Coordinates of C-alpha atoms in Angstrom, one line a residue:
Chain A
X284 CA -20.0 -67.3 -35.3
X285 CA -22.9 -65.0 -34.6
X286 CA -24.4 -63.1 -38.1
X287 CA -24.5 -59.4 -37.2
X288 CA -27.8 -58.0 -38.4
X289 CA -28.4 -54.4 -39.0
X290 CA -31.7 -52.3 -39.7
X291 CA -32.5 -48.7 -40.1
X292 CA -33.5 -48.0 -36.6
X293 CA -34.5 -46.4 -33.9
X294 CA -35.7 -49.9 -32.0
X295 CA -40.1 -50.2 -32.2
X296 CA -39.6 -49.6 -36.2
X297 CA -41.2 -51.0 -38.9
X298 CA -37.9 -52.0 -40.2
X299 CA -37.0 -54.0 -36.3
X300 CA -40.7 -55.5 -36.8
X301 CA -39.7 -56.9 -39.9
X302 CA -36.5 -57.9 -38.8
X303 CA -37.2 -59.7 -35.5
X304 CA -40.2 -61.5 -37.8
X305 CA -37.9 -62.7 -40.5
X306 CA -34.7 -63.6 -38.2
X307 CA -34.4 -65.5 -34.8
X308 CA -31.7 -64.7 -32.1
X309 CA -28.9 -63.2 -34.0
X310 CA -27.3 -59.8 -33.1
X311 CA -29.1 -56.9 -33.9
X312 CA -27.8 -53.9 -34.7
X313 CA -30.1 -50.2 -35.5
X314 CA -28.5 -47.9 -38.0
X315 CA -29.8 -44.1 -37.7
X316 CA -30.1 -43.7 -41.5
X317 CA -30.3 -46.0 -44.3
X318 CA -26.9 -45.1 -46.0
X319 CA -25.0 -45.5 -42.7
X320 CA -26.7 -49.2 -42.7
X321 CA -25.6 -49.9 -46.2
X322 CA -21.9 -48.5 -45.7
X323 CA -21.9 -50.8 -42.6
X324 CA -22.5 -53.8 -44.8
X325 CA -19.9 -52.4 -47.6
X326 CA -17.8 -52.4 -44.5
X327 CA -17.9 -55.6 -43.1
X328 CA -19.4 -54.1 -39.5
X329 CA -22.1 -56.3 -40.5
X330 CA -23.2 -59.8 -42.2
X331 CA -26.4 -58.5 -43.1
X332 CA -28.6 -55.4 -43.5
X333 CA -32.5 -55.0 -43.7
X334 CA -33.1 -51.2 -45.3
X335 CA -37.3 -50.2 -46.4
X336 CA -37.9 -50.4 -50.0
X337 CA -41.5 -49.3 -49.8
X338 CA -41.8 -47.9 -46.3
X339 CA -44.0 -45.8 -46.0
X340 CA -42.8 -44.3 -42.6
X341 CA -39.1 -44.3 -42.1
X342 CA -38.2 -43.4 -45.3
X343 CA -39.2 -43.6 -49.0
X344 CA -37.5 -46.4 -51.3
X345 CA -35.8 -44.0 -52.9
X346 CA -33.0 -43.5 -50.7
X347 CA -32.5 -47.1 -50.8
X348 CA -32.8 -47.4 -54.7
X349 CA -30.5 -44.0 -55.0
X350 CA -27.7 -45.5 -52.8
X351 CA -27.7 -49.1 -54.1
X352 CA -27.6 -47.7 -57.7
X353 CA -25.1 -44.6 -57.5
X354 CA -23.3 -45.8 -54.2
X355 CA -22.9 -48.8 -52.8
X356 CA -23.9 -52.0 -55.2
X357 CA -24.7 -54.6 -53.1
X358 CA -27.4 -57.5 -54.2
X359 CA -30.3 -57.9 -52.8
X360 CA -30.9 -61.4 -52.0
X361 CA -34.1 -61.4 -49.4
X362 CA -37.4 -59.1 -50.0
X363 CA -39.6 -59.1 -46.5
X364 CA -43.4 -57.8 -46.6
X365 CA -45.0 -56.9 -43.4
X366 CA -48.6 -55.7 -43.0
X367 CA -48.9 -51.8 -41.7
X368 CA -50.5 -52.0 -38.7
X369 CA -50.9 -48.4 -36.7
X370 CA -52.3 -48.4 -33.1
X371 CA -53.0 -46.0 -30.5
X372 CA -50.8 -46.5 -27.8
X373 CA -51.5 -45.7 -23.8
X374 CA -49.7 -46.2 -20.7
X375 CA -51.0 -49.5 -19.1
X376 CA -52.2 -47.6 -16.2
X377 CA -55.0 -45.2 -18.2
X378 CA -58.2 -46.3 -17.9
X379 CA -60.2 -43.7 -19.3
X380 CA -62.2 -43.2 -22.5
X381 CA -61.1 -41.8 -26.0
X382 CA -62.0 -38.4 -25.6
X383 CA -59.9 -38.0 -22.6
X384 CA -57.0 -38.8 -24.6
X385 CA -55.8 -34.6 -25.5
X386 CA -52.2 -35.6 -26.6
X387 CA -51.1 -37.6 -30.0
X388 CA -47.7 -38.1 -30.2
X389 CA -46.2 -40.0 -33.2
X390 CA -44.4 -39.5 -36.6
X391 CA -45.8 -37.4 -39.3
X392 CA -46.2 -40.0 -41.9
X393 CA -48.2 -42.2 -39.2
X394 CA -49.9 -39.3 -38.2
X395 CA -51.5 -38.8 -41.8
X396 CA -52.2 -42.7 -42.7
X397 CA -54.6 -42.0 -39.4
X398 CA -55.9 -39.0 -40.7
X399 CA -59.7 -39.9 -41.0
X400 CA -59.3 -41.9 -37.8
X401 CA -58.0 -39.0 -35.8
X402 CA -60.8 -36.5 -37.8
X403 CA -64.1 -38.9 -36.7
X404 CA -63.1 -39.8 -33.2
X405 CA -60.2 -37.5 -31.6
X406 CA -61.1 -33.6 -33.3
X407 CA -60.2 -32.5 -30.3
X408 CA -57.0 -34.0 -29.3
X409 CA -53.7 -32.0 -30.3
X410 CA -51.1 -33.1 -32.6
X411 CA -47.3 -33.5 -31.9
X412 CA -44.7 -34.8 -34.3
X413 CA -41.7 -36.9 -33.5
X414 CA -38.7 -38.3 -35.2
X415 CA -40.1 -41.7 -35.4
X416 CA -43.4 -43.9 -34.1
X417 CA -40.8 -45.6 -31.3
X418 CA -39.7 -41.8 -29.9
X419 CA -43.5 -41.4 -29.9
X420 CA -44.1 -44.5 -27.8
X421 CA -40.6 -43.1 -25.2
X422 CA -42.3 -40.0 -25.2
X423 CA -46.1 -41.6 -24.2
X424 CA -44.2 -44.1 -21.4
X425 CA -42.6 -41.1 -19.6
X426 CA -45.1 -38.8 -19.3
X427 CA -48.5 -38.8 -17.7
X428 CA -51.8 -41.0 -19.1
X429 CA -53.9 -38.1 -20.7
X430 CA -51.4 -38.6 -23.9
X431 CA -51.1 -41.4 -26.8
X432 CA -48.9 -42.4 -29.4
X433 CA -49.6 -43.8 -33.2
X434 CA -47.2 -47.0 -33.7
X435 CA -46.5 -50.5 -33.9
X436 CA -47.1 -53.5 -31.5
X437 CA -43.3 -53.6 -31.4
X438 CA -43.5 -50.0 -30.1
X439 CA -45.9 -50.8 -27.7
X440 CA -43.4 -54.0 -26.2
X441 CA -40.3 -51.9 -26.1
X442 CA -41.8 -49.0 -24.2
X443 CA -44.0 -51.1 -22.1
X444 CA -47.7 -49.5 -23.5
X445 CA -50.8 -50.8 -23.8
X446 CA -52.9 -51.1 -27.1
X447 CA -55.9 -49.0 -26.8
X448 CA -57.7 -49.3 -30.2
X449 CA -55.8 -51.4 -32.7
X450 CA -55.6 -50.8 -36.0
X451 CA -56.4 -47.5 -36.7
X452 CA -55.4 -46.5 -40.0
X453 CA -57.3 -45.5 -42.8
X454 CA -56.5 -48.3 -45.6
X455 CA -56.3 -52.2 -45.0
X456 CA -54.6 -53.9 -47.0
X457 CA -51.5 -52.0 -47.1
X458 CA -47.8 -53.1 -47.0
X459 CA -44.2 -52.3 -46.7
X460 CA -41.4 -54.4 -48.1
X461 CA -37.8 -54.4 -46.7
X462 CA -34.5 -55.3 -49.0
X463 CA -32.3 -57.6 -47.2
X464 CA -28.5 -56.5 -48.5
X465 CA -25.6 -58.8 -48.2
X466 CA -22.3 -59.7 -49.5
X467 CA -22.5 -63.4 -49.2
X468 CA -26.1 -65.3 -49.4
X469 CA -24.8 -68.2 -47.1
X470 CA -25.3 -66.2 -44.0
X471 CA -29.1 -65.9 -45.1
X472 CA -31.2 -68.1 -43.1
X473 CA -34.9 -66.9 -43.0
X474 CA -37.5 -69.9 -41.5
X475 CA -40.6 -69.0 -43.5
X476 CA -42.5 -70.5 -46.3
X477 CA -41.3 -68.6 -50.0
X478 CA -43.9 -66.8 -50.9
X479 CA -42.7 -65.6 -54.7
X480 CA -39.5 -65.6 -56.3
X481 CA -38.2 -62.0 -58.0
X482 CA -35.9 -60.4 -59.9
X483 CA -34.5 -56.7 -60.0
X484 CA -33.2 -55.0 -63.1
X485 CA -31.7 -51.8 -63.5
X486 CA -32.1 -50.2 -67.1
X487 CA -30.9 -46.9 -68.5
X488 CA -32.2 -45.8 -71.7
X489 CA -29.8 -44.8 -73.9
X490 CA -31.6 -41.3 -74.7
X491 CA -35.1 -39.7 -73.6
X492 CA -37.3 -40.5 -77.5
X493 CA -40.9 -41.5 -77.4
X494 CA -41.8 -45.1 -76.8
X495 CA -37.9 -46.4 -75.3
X496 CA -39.4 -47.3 -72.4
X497 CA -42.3 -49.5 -74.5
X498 CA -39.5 -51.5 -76.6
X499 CA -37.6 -52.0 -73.4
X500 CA -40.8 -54.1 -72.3
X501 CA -41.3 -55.6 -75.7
X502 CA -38.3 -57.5 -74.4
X503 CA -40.0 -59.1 -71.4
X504 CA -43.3 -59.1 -72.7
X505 CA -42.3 -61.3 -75.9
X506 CA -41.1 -63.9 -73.5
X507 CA -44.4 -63.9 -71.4
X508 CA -42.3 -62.3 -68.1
X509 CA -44.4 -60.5 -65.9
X510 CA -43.2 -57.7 -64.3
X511 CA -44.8 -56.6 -60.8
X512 CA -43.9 -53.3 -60.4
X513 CA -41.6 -50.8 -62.2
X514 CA -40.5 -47.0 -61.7
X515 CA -38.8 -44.1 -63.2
X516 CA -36.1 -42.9 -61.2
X517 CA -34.3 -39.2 -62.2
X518 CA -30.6 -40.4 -62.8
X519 CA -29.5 -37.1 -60.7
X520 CA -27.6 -36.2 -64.4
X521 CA -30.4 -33.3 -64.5
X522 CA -34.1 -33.3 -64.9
X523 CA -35.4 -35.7 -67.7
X524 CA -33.1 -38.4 -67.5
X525 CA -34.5 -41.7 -66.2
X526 CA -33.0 -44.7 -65.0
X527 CA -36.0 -47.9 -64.5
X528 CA -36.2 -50.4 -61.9
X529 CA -38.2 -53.2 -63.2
X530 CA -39.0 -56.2 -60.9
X531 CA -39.7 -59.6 -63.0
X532 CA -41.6 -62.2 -61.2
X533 CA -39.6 -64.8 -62.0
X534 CA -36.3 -66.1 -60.0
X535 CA -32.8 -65.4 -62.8
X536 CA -32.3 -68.1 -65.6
X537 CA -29.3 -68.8 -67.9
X538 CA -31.4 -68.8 -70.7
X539 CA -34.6 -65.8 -70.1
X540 CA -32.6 -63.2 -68.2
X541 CA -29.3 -63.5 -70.7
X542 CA -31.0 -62.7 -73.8
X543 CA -33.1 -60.0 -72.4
X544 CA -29.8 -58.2 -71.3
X545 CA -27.8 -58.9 -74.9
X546 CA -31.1 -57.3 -77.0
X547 CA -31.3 -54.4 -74.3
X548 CA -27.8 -53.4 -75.0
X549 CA -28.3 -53.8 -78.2
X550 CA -30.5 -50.9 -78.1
X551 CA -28.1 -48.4 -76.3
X552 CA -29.5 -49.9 -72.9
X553 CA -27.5 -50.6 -69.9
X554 CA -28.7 -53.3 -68.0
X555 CA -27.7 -54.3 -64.1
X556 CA -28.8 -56.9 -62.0
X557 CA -29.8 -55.6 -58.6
X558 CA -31.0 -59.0 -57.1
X559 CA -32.5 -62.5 -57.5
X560 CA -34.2 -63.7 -54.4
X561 CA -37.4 -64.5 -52.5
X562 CA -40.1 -62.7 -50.8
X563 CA -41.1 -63.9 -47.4
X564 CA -44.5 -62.4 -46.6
X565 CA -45.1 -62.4 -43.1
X566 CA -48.2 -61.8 -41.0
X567 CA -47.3 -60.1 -38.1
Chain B
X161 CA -60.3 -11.0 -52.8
X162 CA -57.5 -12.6 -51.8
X163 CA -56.4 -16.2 -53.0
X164 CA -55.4 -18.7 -50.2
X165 CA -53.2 -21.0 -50.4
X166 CA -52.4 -24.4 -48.8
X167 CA -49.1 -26.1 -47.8
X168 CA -47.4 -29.1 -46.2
X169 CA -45.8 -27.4 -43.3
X170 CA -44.0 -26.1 -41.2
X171 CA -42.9 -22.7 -42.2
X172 CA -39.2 -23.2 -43.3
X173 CA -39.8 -26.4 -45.4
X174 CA -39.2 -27.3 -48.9
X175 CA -42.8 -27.2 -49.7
X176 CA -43.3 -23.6 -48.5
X177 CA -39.6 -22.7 -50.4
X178 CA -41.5 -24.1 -53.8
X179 CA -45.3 -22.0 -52.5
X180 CA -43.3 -18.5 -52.5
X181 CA -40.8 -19.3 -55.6
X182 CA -44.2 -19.7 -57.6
X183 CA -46.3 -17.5 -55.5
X184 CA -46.2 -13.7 -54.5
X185 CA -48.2 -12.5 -51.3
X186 CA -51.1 -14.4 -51.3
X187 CA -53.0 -15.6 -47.6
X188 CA -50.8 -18.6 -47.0
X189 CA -51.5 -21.3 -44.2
X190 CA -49.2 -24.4 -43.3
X191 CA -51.0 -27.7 -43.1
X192 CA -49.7 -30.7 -40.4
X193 CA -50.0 -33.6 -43.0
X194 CA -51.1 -34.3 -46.6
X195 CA -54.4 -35.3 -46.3
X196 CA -55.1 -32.1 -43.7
X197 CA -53.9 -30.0 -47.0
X198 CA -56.1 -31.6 -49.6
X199 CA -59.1 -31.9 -47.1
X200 CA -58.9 -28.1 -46.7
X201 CA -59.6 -27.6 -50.5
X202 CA -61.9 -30.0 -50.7
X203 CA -63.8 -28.3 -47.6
X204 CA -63.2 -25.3 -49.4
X205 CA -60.6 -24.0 -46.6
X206 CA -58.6 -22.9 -49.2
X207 CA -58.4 -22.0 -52.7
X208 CA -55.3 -23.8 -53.8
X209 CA -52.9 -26.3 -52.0
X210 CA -49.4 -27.2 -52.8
X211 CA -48.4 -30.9 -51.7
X212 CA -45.2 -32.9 -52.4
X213 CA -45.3 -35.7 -55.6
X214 CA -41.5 -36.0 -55.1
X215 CA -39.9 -34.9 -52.4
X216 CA -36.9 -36.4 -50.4
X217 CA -37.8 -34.8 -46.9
X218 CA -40.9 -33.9 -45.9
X219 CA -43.0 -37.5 -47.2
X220 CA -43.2 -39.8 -50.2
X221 CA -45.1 -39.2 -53.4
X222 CA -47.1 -42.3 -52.3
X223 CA -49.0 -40.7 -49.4
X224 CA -49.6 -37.8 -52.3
X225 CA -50.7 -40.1 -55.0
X226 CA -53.0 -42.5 -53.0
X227 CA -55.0 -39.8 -51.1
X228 CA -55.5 -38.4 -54.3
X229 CA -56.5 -41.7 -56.1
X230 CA -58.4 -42.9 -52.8
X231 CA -59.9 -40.4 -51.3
X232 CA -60.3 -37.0 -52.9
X233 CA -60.3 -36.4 -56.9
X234 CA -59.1 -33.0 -57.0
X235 CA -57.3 -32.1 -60.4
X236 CA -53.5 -31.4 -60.5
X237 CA -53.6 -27.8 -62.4
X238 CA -49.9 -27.0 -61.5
X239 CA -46.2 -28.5 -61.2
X240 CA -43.4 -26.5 -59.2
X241 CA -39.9 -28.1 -59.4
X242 CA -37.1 -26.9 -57.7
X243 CA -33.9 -27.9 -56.7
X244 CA -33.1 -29.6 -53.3
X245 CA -30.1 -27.5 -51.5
X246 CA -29.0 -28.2 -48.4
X247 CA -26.8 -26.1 -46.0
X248 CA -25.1 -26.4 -42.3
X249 CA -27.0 -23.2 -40.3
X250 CA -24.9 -21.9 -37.0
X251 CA -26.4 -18.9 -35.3
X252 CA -25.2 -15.5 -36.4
X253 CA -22.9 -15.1 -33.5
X254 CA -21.0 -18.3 -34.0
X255 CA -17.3 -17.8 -35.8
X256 CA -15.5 -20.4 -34.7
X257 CA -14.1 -23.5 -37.2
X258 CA -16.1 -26.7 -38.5
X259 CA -15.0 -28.7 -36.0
X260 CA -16.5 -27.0 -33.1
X261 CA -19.8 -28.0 -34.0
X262 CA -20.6 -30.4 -31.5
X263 CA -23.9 -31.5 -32.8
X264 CA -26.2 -31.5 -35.7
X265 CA -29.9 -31.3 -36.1
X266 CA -32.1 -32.1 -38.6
X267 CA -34.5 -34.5 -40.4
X268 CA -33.7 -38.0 -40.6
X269 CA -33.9 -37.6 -44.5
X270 CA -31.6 -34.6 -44.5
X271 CA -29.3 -36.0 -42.4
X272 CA -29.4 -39.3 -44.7
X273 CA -28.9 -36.9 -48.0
X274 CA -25.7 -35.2 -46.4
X275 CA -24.2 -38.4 -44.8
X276 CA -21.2 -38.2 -47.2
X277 CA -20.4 -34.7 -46.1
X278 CA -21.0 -35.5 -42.1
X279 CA -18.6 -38.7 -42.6
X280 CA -15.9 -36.8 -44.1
X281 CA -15.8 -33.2 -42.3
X282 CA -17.8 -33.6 -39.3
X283 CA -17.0 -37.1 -38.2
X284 CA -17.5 -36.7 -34.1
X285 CA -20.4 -34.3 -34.2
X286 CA -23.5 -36.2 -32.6
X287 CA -26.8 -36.2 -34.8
X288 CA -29.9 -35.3 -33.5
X289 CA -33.1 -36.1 -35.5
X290 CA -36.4 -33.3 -35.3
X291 CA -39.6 -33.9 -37.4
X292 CA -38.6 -31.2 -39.5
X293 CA -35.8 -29.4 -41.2
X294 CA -37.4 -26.3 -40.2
X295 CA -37.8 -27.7 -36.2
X296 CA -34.3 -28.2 -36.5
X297 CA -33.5 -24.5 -37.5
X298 CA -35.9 -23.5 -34.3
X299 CA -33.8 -25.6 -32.1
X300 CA -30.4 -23.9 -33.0
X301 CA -31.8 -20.6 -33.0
X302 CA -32.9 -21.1 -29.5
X303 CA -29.8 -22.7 -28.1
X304 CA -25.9 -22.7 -27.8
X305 CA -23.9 -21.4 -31.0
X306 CA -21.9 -24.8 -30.6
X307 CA -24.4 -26.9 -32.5
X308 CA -25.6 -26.2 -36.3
X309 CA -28.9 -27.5 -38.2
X310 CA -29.2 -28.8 -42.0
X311 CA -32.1 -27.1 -43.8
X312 CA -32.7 -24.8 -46.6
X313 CA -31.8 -21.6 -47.1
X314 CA -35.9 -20.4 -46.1
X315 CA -35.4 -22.2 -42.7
X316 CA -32.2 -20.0 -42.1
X317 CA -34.2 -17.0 -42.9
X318 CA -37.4 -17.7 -40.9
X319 CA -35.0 -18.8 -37.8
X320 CA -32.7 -15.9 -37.6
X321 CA -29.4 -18.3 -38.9
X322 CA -26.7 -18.2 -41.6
X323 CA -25.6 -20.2 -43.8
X324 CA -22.3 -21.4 -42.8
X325 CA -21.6 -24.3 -45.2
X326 CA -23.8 -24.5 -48.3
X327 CA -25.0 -26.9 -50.8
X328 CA -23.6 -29.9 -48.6
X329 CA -26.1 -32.6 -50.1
X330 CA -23.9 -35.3 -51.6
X331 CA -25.5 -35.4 -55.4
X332 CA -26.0 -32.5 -57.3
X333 CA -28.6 -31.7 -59.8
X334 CA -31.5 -33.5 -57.3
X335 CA -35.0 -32.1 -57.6
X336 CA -38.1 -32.3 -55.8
X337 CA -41.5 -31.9 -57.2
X338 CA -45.1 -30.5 -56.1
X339 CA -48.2 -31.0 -57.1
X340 CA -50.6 -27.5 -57.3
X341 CA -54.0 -28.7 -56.7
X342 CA -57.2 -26.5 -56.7
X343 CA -61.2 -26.8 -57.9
X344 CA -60.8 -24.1 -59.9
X345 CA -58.2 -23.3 -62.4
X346 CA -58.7 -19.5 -61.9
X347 CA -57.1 -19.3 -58.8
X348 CA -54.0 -20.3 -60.4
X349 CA -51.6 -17.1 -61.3
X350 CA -48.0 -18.2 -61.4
X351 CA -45.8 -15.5 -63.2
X352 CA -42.6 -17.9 -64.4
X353 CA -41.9 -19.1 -67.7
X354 CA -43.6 -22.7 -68.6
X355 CA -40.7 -25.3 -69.3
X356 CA -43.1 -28.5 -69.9
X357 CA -46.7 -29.3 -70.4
X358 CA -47.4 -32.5 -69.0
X359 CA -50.7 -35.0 -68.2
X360 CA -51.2 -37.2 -65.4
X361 CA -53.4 -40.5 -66.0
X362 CA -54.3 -43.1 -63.4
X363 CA -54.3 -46.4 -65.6
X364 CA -55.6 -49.7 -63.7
X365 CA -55.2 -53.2 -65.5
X366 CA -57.7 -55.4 -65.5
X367 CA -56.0 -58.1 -63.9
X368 CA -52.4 -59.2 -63.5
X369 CA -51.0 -60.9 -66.7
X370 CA -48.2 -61.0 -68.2
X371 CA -47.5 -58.2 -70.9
X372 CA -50.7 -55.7 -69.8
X373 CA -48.6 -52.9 -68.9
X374 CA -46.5 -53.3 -72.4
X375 CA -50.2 -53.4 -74.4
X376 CA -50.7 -50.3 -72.1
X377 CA -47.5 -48.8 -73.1
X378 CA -48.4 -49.7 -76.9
X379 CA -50.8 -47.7 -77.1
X380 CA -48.6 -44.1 -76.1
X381 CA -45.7 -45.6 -78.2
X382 CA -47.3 -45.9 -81.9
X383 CA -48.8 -42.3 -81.1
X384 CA -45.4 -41.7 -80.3
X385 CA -46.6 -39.7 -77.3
X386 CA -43.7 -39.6 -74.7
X387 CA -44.0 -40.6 -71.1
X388 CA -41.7 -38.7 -68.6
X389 CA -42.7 -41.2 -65.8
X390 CA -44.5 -44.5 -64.6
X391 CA -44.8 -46.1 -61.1
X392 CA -46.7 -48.8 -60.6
X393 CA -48.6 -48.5 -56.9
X394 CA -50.2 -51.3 -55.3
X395 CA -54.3 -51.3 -55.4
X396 CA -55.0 -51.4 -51.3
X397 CA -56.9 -54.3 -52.4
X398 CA -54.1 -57.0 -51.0
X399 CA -50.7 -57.4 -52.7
X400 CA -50.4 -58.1 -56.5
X401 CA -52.7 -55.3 -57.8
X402 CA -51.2 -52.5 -59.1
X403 CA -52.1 -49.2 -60.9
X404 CA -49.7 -47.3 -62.8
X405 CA -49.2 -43.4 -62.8
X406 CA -48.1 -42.4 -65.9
X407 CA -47.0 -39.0 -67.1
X408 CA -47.6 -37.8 -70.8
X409 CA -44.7 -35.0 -72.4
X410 CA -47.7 -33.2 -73.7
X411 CA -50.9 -31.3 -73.2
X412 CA -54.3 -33.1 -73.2
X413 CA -56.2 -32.5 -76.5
X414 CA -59.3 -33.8 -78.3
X415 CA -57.6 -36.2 -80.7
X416 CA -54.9 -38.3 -78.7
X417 CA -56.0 -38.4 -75.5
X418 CA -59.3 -40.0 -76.2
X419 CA -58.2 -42.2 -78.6
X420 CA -55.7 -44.0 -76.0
X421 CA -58.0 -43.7 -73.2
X422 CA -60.8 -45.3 -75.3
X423 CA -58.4 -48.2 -76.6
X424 CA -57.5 -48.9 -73.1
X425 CA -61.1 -49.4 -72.0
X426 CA -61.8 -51.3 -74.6
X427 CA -58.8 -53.5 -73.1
X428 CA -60.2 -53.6 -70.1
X429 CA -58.9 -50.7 -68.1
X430 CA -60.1 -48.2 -66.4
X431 CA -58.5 -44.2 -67.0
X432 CA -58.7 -41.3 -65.3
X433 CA -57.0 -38.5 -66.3
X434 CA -55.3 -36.7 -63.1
X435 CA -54.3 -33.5 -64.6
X436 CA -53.0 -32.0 -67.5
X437 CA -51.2 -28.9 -66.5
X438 CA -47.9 -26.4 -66.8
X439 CA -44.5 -27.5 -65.0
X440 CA -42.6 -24.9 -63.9
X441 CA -38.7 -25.5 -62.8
X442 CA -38.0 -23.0 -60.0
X443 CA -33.9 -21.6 -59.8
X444 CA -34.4 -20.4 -56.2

């Protein structure tokens, strides 16, 4: 039987770039927002979804975060990275230079990760904002060559453009990671070397005193687990209440992961396992 | 002479909702992006600018944070909260029942915020995603009375609409937040009461082992100095690095502040303090 895989669309995404990297073949599905992906999943329209954790043009994380927590709990059992790559997008049949370019067309977050790009070489070209980078590149392929759009490769394929100058935004080294959501791991099949192995935690302090959040960490940090990243999420009770997602670079244990939990709630804490599962870092 | 101020456009946002809760009659001018707004000040455009730091529609914190961190050190002097409200607009003219409203426009984000409400009133009403909440009040005002926006109660105002379903977000007591940034702190004349005093610092560990951010954390806990918020961000530098964002509970002063920041250098990291400044929560 053939694994239906969603993604938070439309198609020439970040999110369908990271999903057509990370899985071969199988049916592919785009979702319009991330909660209507995640409710698909919930129910059983799909096998598998593939939502943006740290995205930083569909969507922020914490739509995902927010509706995984409060929502819809489903584990996480995949993390994909995949390099942010923006190009300039032309139709294959402009031929002129930069400066006769008088049109950028693309979405308002990929319009400002350009922003010192677009500033140095095109002062002069006006600005329009669209729903997404892949409307950009519809928009750019139906209209005439004098016009652009900021996207991915991916847009470029699906709308049949041409990359004009290639990676044009303003910081290397950047990344977005995807959450891979499913109710059972064994339809999971990802071809790629593991690059780390992680675990996600969900803590709630049990009142907002001074240092809570250190003797929460005094937890992992006694047993020498290192923690990647963690963040302070409002728990939508009010202003000042904080829930914490903590990411521990280390796959779950019977031995670690239990006794962390037991001392947390000890404290007042309540502790919830989001995910165990590997990151795949793909280059794109 | 007259103060002007900065925001992350366009008219009928949340941004510009926060700018005239906190702000009375000043020269305001909407910027396209982020990095547009902050260049402005730094160019000396503008006297003060208002960008998100946590905002569900118009763009992550991230873009905020890392321009700041990356590109441009201007001081945080200011923090607006205020609450995010979302309401179905219809043209004035339209009287007819809920489920006439054939389609709805808005912002991918919006729509994503209200998707429990659209599932269970408005199930066969087609969505229609704009760059902007306030784009999508533009559209209905322009068009048929059989179609409806979701946007704030500013965008209905600056688009000629009522409110014809309000506060149809699905989780209460959700806030955003905004960052007041100028060169000078004279500019700054906001006329509410003060609910917090809180200070920014930009912490960066030395390298990536395990238990740095809990020594970090050590030093804020014994002082019992209260942190409202930390995020770790990755470094641009490749994945792996991270700094942290942290948020004090308190004022910067001559005893603490340097004490902590001067323990943490002799660690190894490197502090810089982003702001210490007045929050004010906005009922609007």
């Amino acid at each position: 039987m053939t694994v239906k895989i969603g993604y938070l669309g439309p198609k020439g995404t970040f999110t369908k770039l990271a999903v057509d990297a990370a899985f071969n073949g199988e049916d592919k599905q785009a979702f319009d927002t991330i909660p209507a992906c995640i409710d698909a999943i919930d129910g059983d329209e799909i096998d598998i979804g593939v939502v943006p954790l740290e995205n930083s043009i569909e969507g922020t994380v914490h739509l995902t975060v927010d509706y995984l927590v409060h929502q819809v709990r489903l584990p996480i059992v995949a993390e994909i990275v995949v390099p942010i790559q923006q190009h300039l997008l032309v139709r294959p049949d402009f031929s002129g230079d930069l400066e006769e370019i008088k049109e950028i067309h693309s979405h308002r977050q990929a319009i400002a990760q350009c922003h010192q790009y677009i500033h140095e070489y095109m002062p002069k070209a006006s600005i329009h904002y669209t729903s997404s980078t892949g409307k950009a590149a519809e928009i750019v392929s139906t209209r005439n060559t004098s016009i652009a759009a900021i996207g991915n490769k991916l847009a470029a394929a699906e709308f049949g453009l041409s990359i004009y100058r290639d990676n044009i935004h303003d910081y290397p080294n950047n990344h977005t990671r995807f959450a891979v959501l499913t109710k059972d791991k064994h339809n999971i099949h990802i071809h790629h070397e593991v690059n780390a192995e992680k675990t996600s935690l969900l803590i709630t302090l049990p009142s907002d005193y001074a240092g809570a959040l250190h003797q929460v960490l005094s937890a992992f940090a006694w047993r020498k687990m290192n923690l990647s990243k963690i963040e302070s999420r409002p728990m939508k009770t009010g202003l000042g209440n904080y829930f914490f997602i903590v990411d521990v670079n280390q796959p779950y244990d019977d031995v670690l992961f239990p006794s962390v939990k037991a001392e947390l709630e000890a404290l007042g804490c309540s502790v919830t396992i989001l995910g165990t599962y590997p990151v795949y870092q793909l280059n794109i």
